[in-house]
Coordinates of C-alpha atoms in Angstrom, one line a residue:
M225 CA -0.1 0.0 0.0
S226 CA 1.4 3.4 -0.8
I227 CA 2.3 6.0 1.6
N228 CA 0.0 9.0 1.5
I229 CA 0.6 12.7 2.4
Q230 CA -0.8 12.3 5.9
S231 CA 1.6 9.5 6.6
R232 CA 4.4 11.6 5.3
K233 CA 3.5 14.3 7.9
I234 CA 3.6 11.7 10.6
F235 CA 7.0 10.6 9.5
D236 CA 8.3 14.2 9.7
N237 CA 6.8 14.6 13.1
N238 CA 8.4 11.5 14.4
I239 CA 11.7 12.7 13.1
E240 CA 11.4 16.0 14.8
N241 CA 10.3 14.5 18.0
L242 CA 13.3 12.2 17.9
K243 CA 15.6 15.0 17.3
N244 CA 14.2 17.1 20.2
E245 CA 14.2 14.1 22.6
R246 CA 16.5 14.9 25.5
K247 CA 17.6 11.3 25.8
F248 CA 18.8 11.3 22.2
P249 CA 22.7 11.1 22.7
A250 CA 25.1 13.4 21.0
Q251 CA 26.3 12.9 17.5
G252 CA 29.4 13.7 15.7
I253 CA 32.7 14.5 17.8
G254 CA 30.5 14.5 20.9
K255 CA 29.4 11.0 20.2
H256 CA 32.9 9.8 19.6
I257 CA 33.9 11.4 23.0
I258 CA 31.1 9.7 24.8
D259 CA 31.9 6.3 23.3
A260 CA 35.6 6.6 24.1
L261 CA 34.7 7.6 27.7
S262 CA 32.4 4.5 27.9
V263 CA 35.2 2.2 26.9
L264 CA 37.6 3.9 29.2
V265 CA 35.2 3.4 32.2
I266 CA 34.6 -0.3 31.3
L267 CA 38.4 -0.9 30.8
A268 CA 39.2 0.8 34.3
S269 CA 36.4 -1.1 35.9
D270 CA 37.9 -4.3 34.6
F271 CA 41.3 -3.3 35.9
L272 CA 40.1 -2.4 39.3
L273 CA 37.9 -5.7 39.5
I274 CA 40.7 -8.0 38.6
S275 CA 43.2 -6.1 41.0
M276 CA 40.7 -6.6 43.8
T277 CA 40.2 -10.2 43.0
L278 CA 44.0 -10.5 43.2
F279 CA 44.0 -9.0 46.7
L280 CA 41.2 -11.2 47.7
A281 CA 43.1 -14.2 46.3
Y282 CA 46.0 -13.0 48.5
L283 CA 43.8 -12.7 51.6
T284 CA 42.2 -16.2 51.0
R285 CA 45.7 -17.8 50.7
L286 CA 46.9 -15.9 53.9
H287 CA 44.1 -16.5 56.1
L288 CA 42.1 -19.4 55.0
M289 CA 44.8 -21.5 53.5
S290 CA 47.5 -20.9 56.1
N291 CA 48.1 -24.5 56.8
L292 CA 49.6 -24.9 53.1
K293 CA 53.0 -23.8 54.4
N294 CA 55.2 -26.9 53.7
S295 CA 54.2 -27.4 50.1
F296 CA 53.3 -24.1 49.0
L297 CA 55.1 -20.8 48.9
M298 CA 54.9 -18.5 51.9
V299 CA 53.0 -15.5 51.2
N300 CA 53.3 -11.9 52.3
L301 CA 52.5 -8.4 50.6
E302 CA 55.5 -9.0 48.3
A303 CA 53.3 -11.7 46.7
I304 CA 51.0 -8.9 45.5
V305 CA 53.8 -6.6 44.5
N306 CA 55.4 -9.3 42.3
L307 CA 51.9 -9.7 40.4
W308 CA 51.5 -6.0 39.6
W309 CA 51.4 -6.8 36.1
F310 CA 48.6 -9.4 36.0
P311 CA 45.7 -7.1 35.9
L312 CA 47.4 -5.3 33.0
L313 CA 47.9 -8.7 31.2
A314 CA 44.4 -9.5 31.7
V315 CA 43.1 -6.2 30.4
A316 CA 45.6 -6.6 27.3
V317 CA 44.0 -10.0 26.6
L318 CA 40.6 -8.8 26.9
T319 CA 41.3 -6.1 24.5
Y320 CA 42.7 -8.5 22.0
E321 CA 39.4 -10.5 22.4
G322 CA 37.4 -7.2 21.3
M323 CA 35.8 -7.1 24.8
Y324 CA 35.8 -3.1 24.5
V325 CA 34.2 -2.9 21.1
K326 CA 31.9 -5.8 20.9
R327 CA 28.4 -5.7 21.9
L328 CA 27.4 -9.1 23.0
P329 CA 24.5 -10.8 25.0
F330 CA 25.4 -11.4 28.6
W331 CA 26.2 -15.2 28.2
D332 CA 28.1 -14.7 25.0
E333 CA 30.2 -12.1 26.7
T334 CA 30.7 -14.3 29.6
K335 CA 32.1 -17.0 27.3
H336 CA 34.6 -14.6 25.8
I337 CA 35.6 -13.3 29.2
V338 CA 36.4 -16.9 30.6
K339 CA 38.4 -17.5 27.3
A340 CA 40.3 -14.4 27.8
L341 CA 41.0 -15.1 31.5
T342 CA 42.0 -18.6 30.7
W343 CA 44.6 -17.4 28.2
T344 CA 46.0 -14.7 30.6
V345 CA 46.6 -17.3 33.3
I346 CA 48.4 -19.7 30.5
I347 CA 50.5 -16.7 29.4
A348 CA 51.3 -15.8 32.9
V349 CA 52.3 -19.2 34.1
L350 CA 54.5 -19.6 30.9
F351 CA 56.1 -16.1 31.5
M352 CA 56.9 -17.0 35.3
F353 CA 58.7 -20.3 34.1
L354 CA 60.6 -18.6 31.2
S355 CA 61.6 -15.7 33.4
K356 CA 62.4 -18.0 36.3
M357 CA 60.0 -16.1 38.7
S358 CA 58.1 -19.2 39.8
S359 CA 60.1 -19.4 43.1
S360 CA 59.0 -16.0 44.0
I361 CA 55.4 -15.8 42.9
S362 CA 52.4 -17.8 44.3
R363 CA 50.7 -19.8 41.6
L364 CA 47.9 -20.6 43.9
I365 CA 47.2 -16.8 44.1
I366 CA 47.0 -16.7 40.3
I367 CA 44.5 -19.7 40.2
L368 CA 42.4 -18.1 43.0
T369 CA 42.5 -14.8 41.0
Y370 CA 41.3 -16.6 37.9
T371 CA 38.5 -18.3 39.9
Y372 CA 37.1 -15.2 41.5
S373 CA 37.4 -13.2 38.3
I374 CA 35.4 -15.6 35.9
F375 CA 32.5 -15.2 38.3
L376 CA 32.9 -11.6 39.3
L377 CA 34.1 -9.9 36.2
P378 CA 30.9 -10.7 33.9
C379 CA 28.7 -9.5 36.8
S380 CA 30.7 -6.3 37.3
R381 CA 30.6 -5.5 33.6
L382 CA 26.8 -6.0 33.6
V383 CA 26.3 -3.5 36.5
I384 CA 28.8 -0.9 34.9
K385 CA 27.1 -1.1 31.4
K386 CA 23.7 -0.9 33.0
A387 CA 24.8 2.3 34.9
L388 CA 26.5 3.7 31.7
I389 CA 23.3 3.2 29.6
K390 CA 21.3 4.8 32.3
A391 CA 23.6 7.8 32.3
G392 CA 23.2 8.1 28.4
M393 CA 26.5 6.4 27.4
W394 CA 27.3 3.0 26.0
R395 CA 24.6 3.5 23.5
K396 CA 24.5 2.7 19.8
N397 CA 21.6 4.3 17.9
V398 CA 20.3 1.9 15.2
L399 CA 17.9 2.7 12.3
I400 CA 16.0 -0.5 11.1
L401 CA 14.8 -1.1 7.7
G402 CA 11.7 -3.3 7.8
A403 CA 8.5 -3.7 9.9
G404 CA 7.7 -7.4 9.7
K405 CA 8.2 -10.5 11.9
T406 CA 12.0 -10.1 11.7
T407 CA 11.8 -6.6 13.2
R408 CA 9.6 -7.7 16.0
L409 CA 12.2 -10.5 16.9
I410 CA 15.0 -7.9 16.9
I411 CA 12.9 -5.4 19.2
K412 CA 12.3 -8.3 21.6
G413 CA 15.9 -9.4 21.6
F414 CA 17.4 -6.0 22.2
N415 CA 14.8 -5.3 25.0
R416 CA 15.9 -8.5 26.6
E417 CA 19.6 -7.8 26.1
K418 CA 19.7 -4.1 27.1
V419 CA 23.4 -4.4 28.1
M420 CA 24.2 -4.6 24.4
G421 CA 23.3 -0.9 24.4
Y422 CA 21.4 -0.8 21.0
R423 CA 18.7 1.6 20.8
L424 CA 16.3 1.4 17.9
V425 CA 15.6 5.0 17.1
G426 CA 13.2 4.3 14.3
L427 CA 12.3 2.2 11.3
L428 CA 11.5 2.5 7.7
E429 CA 9.1 0.5 5.8
D430 CA 7.3 0.6 2.3
D431 CA 4.2 -1.6 3.3
W432 CA 1.8 0.6 5.3
Q433 CA 0.0 -2.6 6.5
K434 CA 3.1 -3.7 8.3
I435 CA 3.6 -0.4 9.9
K436 CA 0.0 -0.4 11.0
E437 CA 0.4 -3.8 12.6
L438 CA 3.5 -2.6 14.4
I439 CA 1.7 0.3 15.6
D440 CA -1.3 -1.7 16.8
E441 CA 1.0 -3.7 18.9
K442 CA 1.9 -0.4 20.7
N443 CA 5.6 -0.6 19.8
S444 CA 7.7 2.3 20.9
V445 CA 10.0 2.4 17.8
P446 CA 8.7 5.3 15.6
V447 CA 8.2 5.0 11.8
L448 CA 10.5 7.5 10.1
G449 CA 9.6 6.9 6.4
T450 CA 10.0 4.4 3.5
F451 CA 13.2 2.5 2.2
A452 CA 13.5 5.4 -0.3
D453 CA 14.0 7.9 2.5
V454 CA 16.9 6.1 4.1
E455 CA 19.6 8.6 3.0
E456 CA 17.5 11.7 4.1
V457 CA 16.6 10.0 7.4
L458 CA 20.1 9.1 8.4
T459 CA 21.3 12.6 7.5
R460 CA 18.6 14.5 9.6
I461 CA 18.9 12.1 12.8
G462 CA 22.6 11.6 12.6
V463 CA 22.4 7.8 13.1
R464 CA 25.3 5.8 11.4
D465 CA 24.3 2.2 12.1
V466 CA 21.6 0.5 10.0
I467 CA 20.0 -3.0 10.3
I468 CA 18.3 -4.4 7.0
A469 CA 15.6 -6.6 8.4
A470 CA 13.7 -7.5 5.3
P471 CA 14.5 -11.2 4.5
G472 CA 11.9 -11.5 1.9
M473 CA 13.3 -8.7 -0.1
N474 CA 14.1 -9.3 -3.9
N475 CA 18.0 -10.1 -4.1
D476 CA 18.6 -7.4 -6.7
K477 CA 16.8 -4.8 -4.7
L478 CA 18.5 -5.9 -1.3
V479 CA 22.1 -5.6 -3.1
K480 CA 21.3 -2.1 -4.4
L481 CA 19.8 -1.0 -1.1
T482 CA 22.9 -2.3 0.8
E483 CA 25.3 -0.5 -1.6
K484 CA 23.4 2.6 -1.3
I485 CA 23.4 2.6 2.6
Q486 CA 27.0 1.7 2.7
Q487 CA 27.9 4.9 1.3
I488 CA 26.3 7.0 3.9
S489 CA 26.6 4.9 7.1
A490 CA 29.4 3.4 9.1
N491 CA 28.0 0.0 9.6
V492 CA 25.3 -2.1 8.0
I493 CA 23.9 -5.3 9.4
V494 CA 21.9 -7.6 6.8
I495 CA 19.7 -10.3 8.3
P496 CA 19.3 -12.9 5.6
D497 CA 16.4 -15.3 5.0
L498 CA 18.2 -18.2 6.8
F499 CA 16.0 -18.7 9.9
G500 CA 16.3 -22.2 11.5
I501 CA 19.8 -23.1 10.4
P502 CA 22.4 -23.9 13.2
L503 CA 24.3 -20.9 14.5
T504 CA 26.9 -22.5 16.7
G505 CA 30.4 -22.8 15.2
I506 CA 29.1 -21.1 11.9
K507 CA 32.0 -19.9 9.8
V508 CA 31.7 -17.3 6.9
E509 CA 33.9 -18.0 3.8
H510 CA 33.9 -16.4 0.2
L511 CA 35.1 -16.5 -3.2
F512 CA 36.1 -12.9 -3.6
D513 CA 36.1 -12.6 -7.5
E514 CA 33.0 -14.4 -7.8
K515 CA 31.4 -12.2 -5.1
M516 CA 30.1 -15.5 -3.6
L517 CA 29.5 -16.1 0.2
F518 CA 29.6 -19.5 1.8
L519 CA 28.3 -20.4 5.4
S520 CA 30.3 -23.4 6.8
L521 CA 28.0 -25.3 9.3
H522 CA 29.2 -28.1 11.6
N523 CA 27.3 -30.9 13.5
N524 CA 28.9 -30.5 16.8
L525 CA 27.3 -33.6 18.3
A526 CA 28.6 -35.6 15.3
S527 CA 32.2 -35.2 16.8
L528 CA 33.7 -37.9 18.9
W529 CA 35.6 -35.3 21.0
N530 CA 32.5 -33.2 21.8
R531 CA 30.4 -36.4 22.7
F532 CA 33.2 -37.4 25.0
L533 CA 33.2 -33.9 26.7
K534 CA 29.5 -33.9 27.1
R535 CA 29.6 -37.3 28.8
L536 CA 32.5 -36.3 31.0
F537 CA 30.9 -33.2 32.0
D538 CA 27.6 -35.2 32.8
I539 CA 29.5 -37.6 35.0
V540 CA 31.5 -35.1 37.0
V541 CA 28.8 -32.6 37.7
S542 CA 25.9 -35.2 38.4
T543 CA 28.3 -37.1 40.8
V544 CA 28.9 -33.9 42.7
I545 CA 25.2 -32.9 42.8
I546 CA 24.3 -36.4 44.1
I547 CA 26.8 -36.2 47.0
I548 CA 25.4 -32.9 47.9
T549 CA 21.7 -33.6 47.8
L550 CA 21.7 -37.2 48.9
P551 CA 20.4 -36.2 52.5
L552 CA 17.7 -34.3 50.8
M553 CA 16.6 -37.2 48.6
L554 CA 16.4 -39.4 51.7
I555 CA 14.0 -37.0 53.4
I556 CA 11.8 -36.7 50.3
F557 CA 11.8 -40.5 50.1
I558 CA 10.5 -40.8 53.6
I559 CA 7.8 -38.0 53.3
I560 CA 6.4 -39.5 50.1
K561 CA 6.1 -42.9 51.9
I562 CA 4.2 -41.1 54.9
E563 CA 1.7 -39.3 52.8
D564 CA 0.6 -41.9 50.4
K565 CA 1.2 -45.6 50.6
G566 CA 3.2 -46.9 47.5
D567 CA 6.5 -46.7 46.0
S568 CA 8.3 -43.3 46.6
I569 CA 10.2 -43.6 43.2
F570 CA 8.1 -43.4 40.1
S571 CA 9.7 -45.6 37.1
G572 CA 8.2 -45.0 33.6
Y573 CA 9.5 -45.7 30.3
R574 CA 10.8 -42.9 28.0
I575 CA 12.3 -42.6 24.6
G576 CA 16.0 -42.2 24.7
K577 CA 19.0 -41.7 22.4
D578 CA 18.4 -43.2 18.9
G579 CA 14.9 -44.0 19.9
R580 CA 15.9 -46.7 22.6
E581 CA 13.5 -47.1 25.4
F582 CA 14.8 -46.6 29.1
V583 CA 13.4 -46.5 32.6
C584 CA 13.3 -42.9 33.8
Y585 CA 13.3 -42.3 37.6
K586 CA 11.4 -39.6 39.4
F587 CA 10.0 -39.1 42.8
R588 CA 6.4 -40.1 42.8
T589 CA 4.2 -36.9 42.8
M590 CA 0.8 -38.4 41.9
Y591 CA -1.6 -40.7 43.8
V592 CA -1.4 -44.4 43.2
D593 CA -4.7 -44.4 41.5
N594 CA -4.0 -41.2 39.3
E595 CA -5.2 -42.6 36.0
R596 CA -8.7 -43.1 37.4
L597 CA -8.6 -39.6 38.8
L598 CA -7.5 -38.1 35.6
K599 CA -10.3 -39.8 33.6
D600 CA -12.9 -38.7 36.1
Y601 CA -11.7 -35.2 36.1
L602 CA -11.4 -34.8 32.3
R603 CA -15.0 -36.1 31.9
K604 CA -16.3 -33.4 34.1
N605 CA -14.1 -30.4 32.8
I606 CA -14.2 -29.7 29.2
D607 CA -11.5 -26.8 29.4
A608 CA -9.1 -29.4 31.1
Q609 CA -9.7 -31.6 28.1
D610 CA -8.5 -28.8 25.7
Q611 CA -5.4 -28.2 27.9
W612 CA -4.7 -31.9 28.0
V613 CA -4.7 -32.1 24.2
K614 CA -2.5 -28.9 23.6
Y615 CA 0.0 -29.2 26.4
A616 CA -0.1 -32.9 27.6
K617 CA -0.3 -31.3 31.0
L618 CA -3.0 -29.8 33.2
K619 CA -2.3 -26.0 34.2
G620 CA -3.3 -25.1 37.7
F621 CA -5.2 -27.8 39.6
D622 CA -4.3 -31.4 38.8
P623 CA -6.2 -33.9 40.8
R624 CA -3.6 -36.5 40.4
V625 CA -0.9 -34.6 42.3
T626 CA -0.4 -35.1 46.0
R627 CA 0.2 -32.3 48.4
V628 CA 3.9 -33.3 48.6
G629 CA 3.9 -33.6 44.9
R630 CA 2.8 -30.0 44.3
V631 CA 5.8 -28.9 46.2
L632 CA 8.3 -31.2 44.6
R633 CA 7.0 -30.0 41.1
K634 CA 7.1 -26.3 41.9
L635 CA 10.8 -26.7 43.1
S636 CA 11.7 -29.3 40.2
L637 CA 12.9 -31.7 43.2
D638 CA 10.9 -34.5 41.8
E639 CA 13.6 -34.9 39.1
L640 CA 16.5 -35.5 41.4
P641 CA 16.5 -39.2 41.0
Q642 CA 17.1 -38.7 37.2
L643 CA 20.8 -38.0 38.1
F644 CA 21.2 -41.7 38.4
N645 CA 19.9 -42.0 34.9
V646 CA 22.7 -39.6 34.0
L647 CA 25.3 -41.8 35.6
K648 CA 24.0 -44.8 33.8
G649 CA 24.3 -42.9 30.4
E650 CA 20.6 -43.1 29.6
M651 CA 20.2 -39.3 30.1
S652 CA 22.2 -36.1 30.2
L653 CA 22.3 -33.1 32.6
V654 CA 21.1 -30.8 29.6
G655 CA 19.2 -32.1 26.6
P656 CA 15.7 -32.5 25.1
R657 CA 13.0 -33.5 27.6
P658 CA 12.4 -37.4 28.0
Y659 CA 9.4 -38.1 25.7
L660 CA 6.7 -40.6 26.5
L661 CA 6.4 -43.6 24.2
S662 CA 2.9 -42.5 23.3
E663 CA 4.4 -39.0 22.1
R664 CA 6.7 -40.6 19.4
E665 CA 4.2 -39.9 16.6
K666 CA 3.4 -36.4 17.8
M667 CA 7.1 -35.3 17.6
G668 CA 6.9 -35.7 13.8
E669 CA 10.0 -34.8 11.8
G670 CA 11.5 -33.2 14.8
A671 CA 12.2 -36.7 16.3
D672 CA 14.9 -37.4 13.9
T673 CA 16.9 -34.5 15.3
I674 CA 15.9 -34.7 18.8
L675 CA 16.6 -38.3 19.3
K676 CA 20.3 -37.9 18.2
T677 CA 21.2 -37.1 21.6
A678 CA 20.3 -38.3 25.2
P679 CA 17.3 -36.5 26.9
G680 CA 18.2 -34.1 29.7
I681 CA 17.0 -33.3 33.2
T682 CA 16.8 -29.7 32.1
G683 CA 17.2 -28.0 28.7
L684 CA 16.4 -25.0 26.5
W685 CA 12.7 -25.8 26.7
Q686 CA 12.8 -25.4 30.4
V687 CA 14.4 -21.9 30.6
S688 CA 12.3 -20.8 27.7
G689 CA 9.0 -21.3 29.5
R690 CA 8.7 -25.0 30.4
N691 CA 5.1 -26.1 30.6
E692 CA 4.0 -22.6 29.3
I693 CA 5.0 -23.8 25.7
D694 CA 2.7 -26.0 23.6
F695 CA 3.9 -29.5 22.4
E696 CA 4.7 -28.3 18.9
G697 CA 6.8 -25.3 20.2
R698 CA 8.6 -27.5 22.5
V699 CA 9.7 -29.9 19.8
H700 CA 10.8 -26.9 17.8
I701 CA 13.0 -25.6 20.5
E702 CA 14.5 -29.0 21.4
A703 CA 15.5 -29.6 17.7
W704 CA 17.0 -26.1 17.6
Y705 CA 19.2 -27.0 20.9
V706 CA 20.5 -30.3 19.3
R707 CA 21.4 -28.5 16.0
N708 CA 23.3 -25.7 17.9
W709 CA 24.9 -27.8 20.7
S710 CA 28.0 -26.5 22.6
L711 CA 29.5 -27.4 26.0
W712 CA 29.3 -23.7 26.7
Q713 CA 25.5 -23.6 26.1
D714 CA 25.0 -26.6 28.5
I715 CA 26.7 -24.8 31.3
T716 CA 24.8 -21.7 30.8
L717 CA 21.5 -23.6 30.5
L718 CA 22.3 -25.3 33.8
I719 CA 22.9 -21.8 35.5
R720 CA 19.8 -20.3 34.0
T721 CA 17.8 -23.3 35.1
V722 CA 18.7 -22.4 38.6
G723 CA 16.9 -19.0 38.1
V724 CA 13.8 -20.6 36.6
V725 CA 13.4 -23.1 39.4
V726 CA 13.8 -20.3 42.0
G727 CA 11.4 -18.2 40.3
R728 CA 9.2 -21.2 39.7
R729 CA 8.3 -20.0 36.3
G730 CA 6.4 -22.4 34.1
A731 CA 6.4 -25.1 36.8
Y732 CA 3.1 -27.0 37.8

């Protein structure tokens, strides 16, 4: 639908309102100064944080590990003085990793920080041996500094960046071309990952229907014009970063539009029509003369080494968790016995890796005659029938669940016995949920991907909404997890699961 004169007036008003907005950061030299100050603040805070963790490591070694006198180097204030260079080395490696120019989501940034700090320790230890300083420097202090830093530095940067953004710094204004589904996903992602500092100041779109749909959703991003107005809009509002979010655009038109924007902007991001392909480990290659781009994709779980790492991680972590939670599991076992006569452990068949069946363990949360209770309840409640068909779960009240069972489900404690499934190799700590045998056909084509790995106690489905996601959406999410597997992703999902369990989101 064409843009009329009235719409043009709306666009002009939006641009003027944007220019007059007090929160709109400075442009030109002022913007460069603000960006430089932001980087300096983050860099300085990193240096101070690592210096503090170095001192904290010294105090830990001095007071909490004072008995390690015979086999470890005696420490005093000289141990700190001799390591004056360590924070500088860490900041240098972080700089090399691009941690003061890249704008990454929190968990991606944490991954790069851990990598940079690991290399810092490796370089430091090599330097100590080559310079023959190992006799005067406590290696334990370096290891403790590393341990504290990998936990505290990501949190410190998160706080600092939020403070900078609130103060009008660490911001990058972005103009977006397109108002369809892709734009909605971008807006959602930037709103979730505010620490990246991206601010969508406006969008351009040729299709008035798409604009109207975005406005109807009460979106705060103003519409500033059409694709043909990009040069004028960029000049008037001073933005130099553009995202082209029109994956359905004709290829010739997309190339011409990109070439045009490149001449008047500092950075252009093009989102291609490649939704659904794996992202982890993707590599960009090209044939320069032919102007051809390649995307190299790797099946991470096809690697024998990656499968070994995943299995080793499962064994080590599940063993530690079992040792810690064993007293709690014994208490739960007894309470279940007291409330409802029957076995405290529920054993049910589930679909495992490569479609093999296995016995999955859980604490029993339902009455012994739960099937009869379910049939009676569904017969009397039509709404519950619809829920059961859509989610294979009952939201809210479930007549089959015991009083103890409700508490166990809310806190996800009913799944603790599955740790023994993990030790047996039938399950993994992180993976797709263990599907019922009766759900095999409902999984459809997604089963071919999902069943390539062992089911998990937790997974992407759990941190993405758990039981609030319908069956089809769950299959899609879990197939995505398998195609994009990485050990770092498993670690982050375990950590995020703790937050989900504490918040009890999607659990019933």
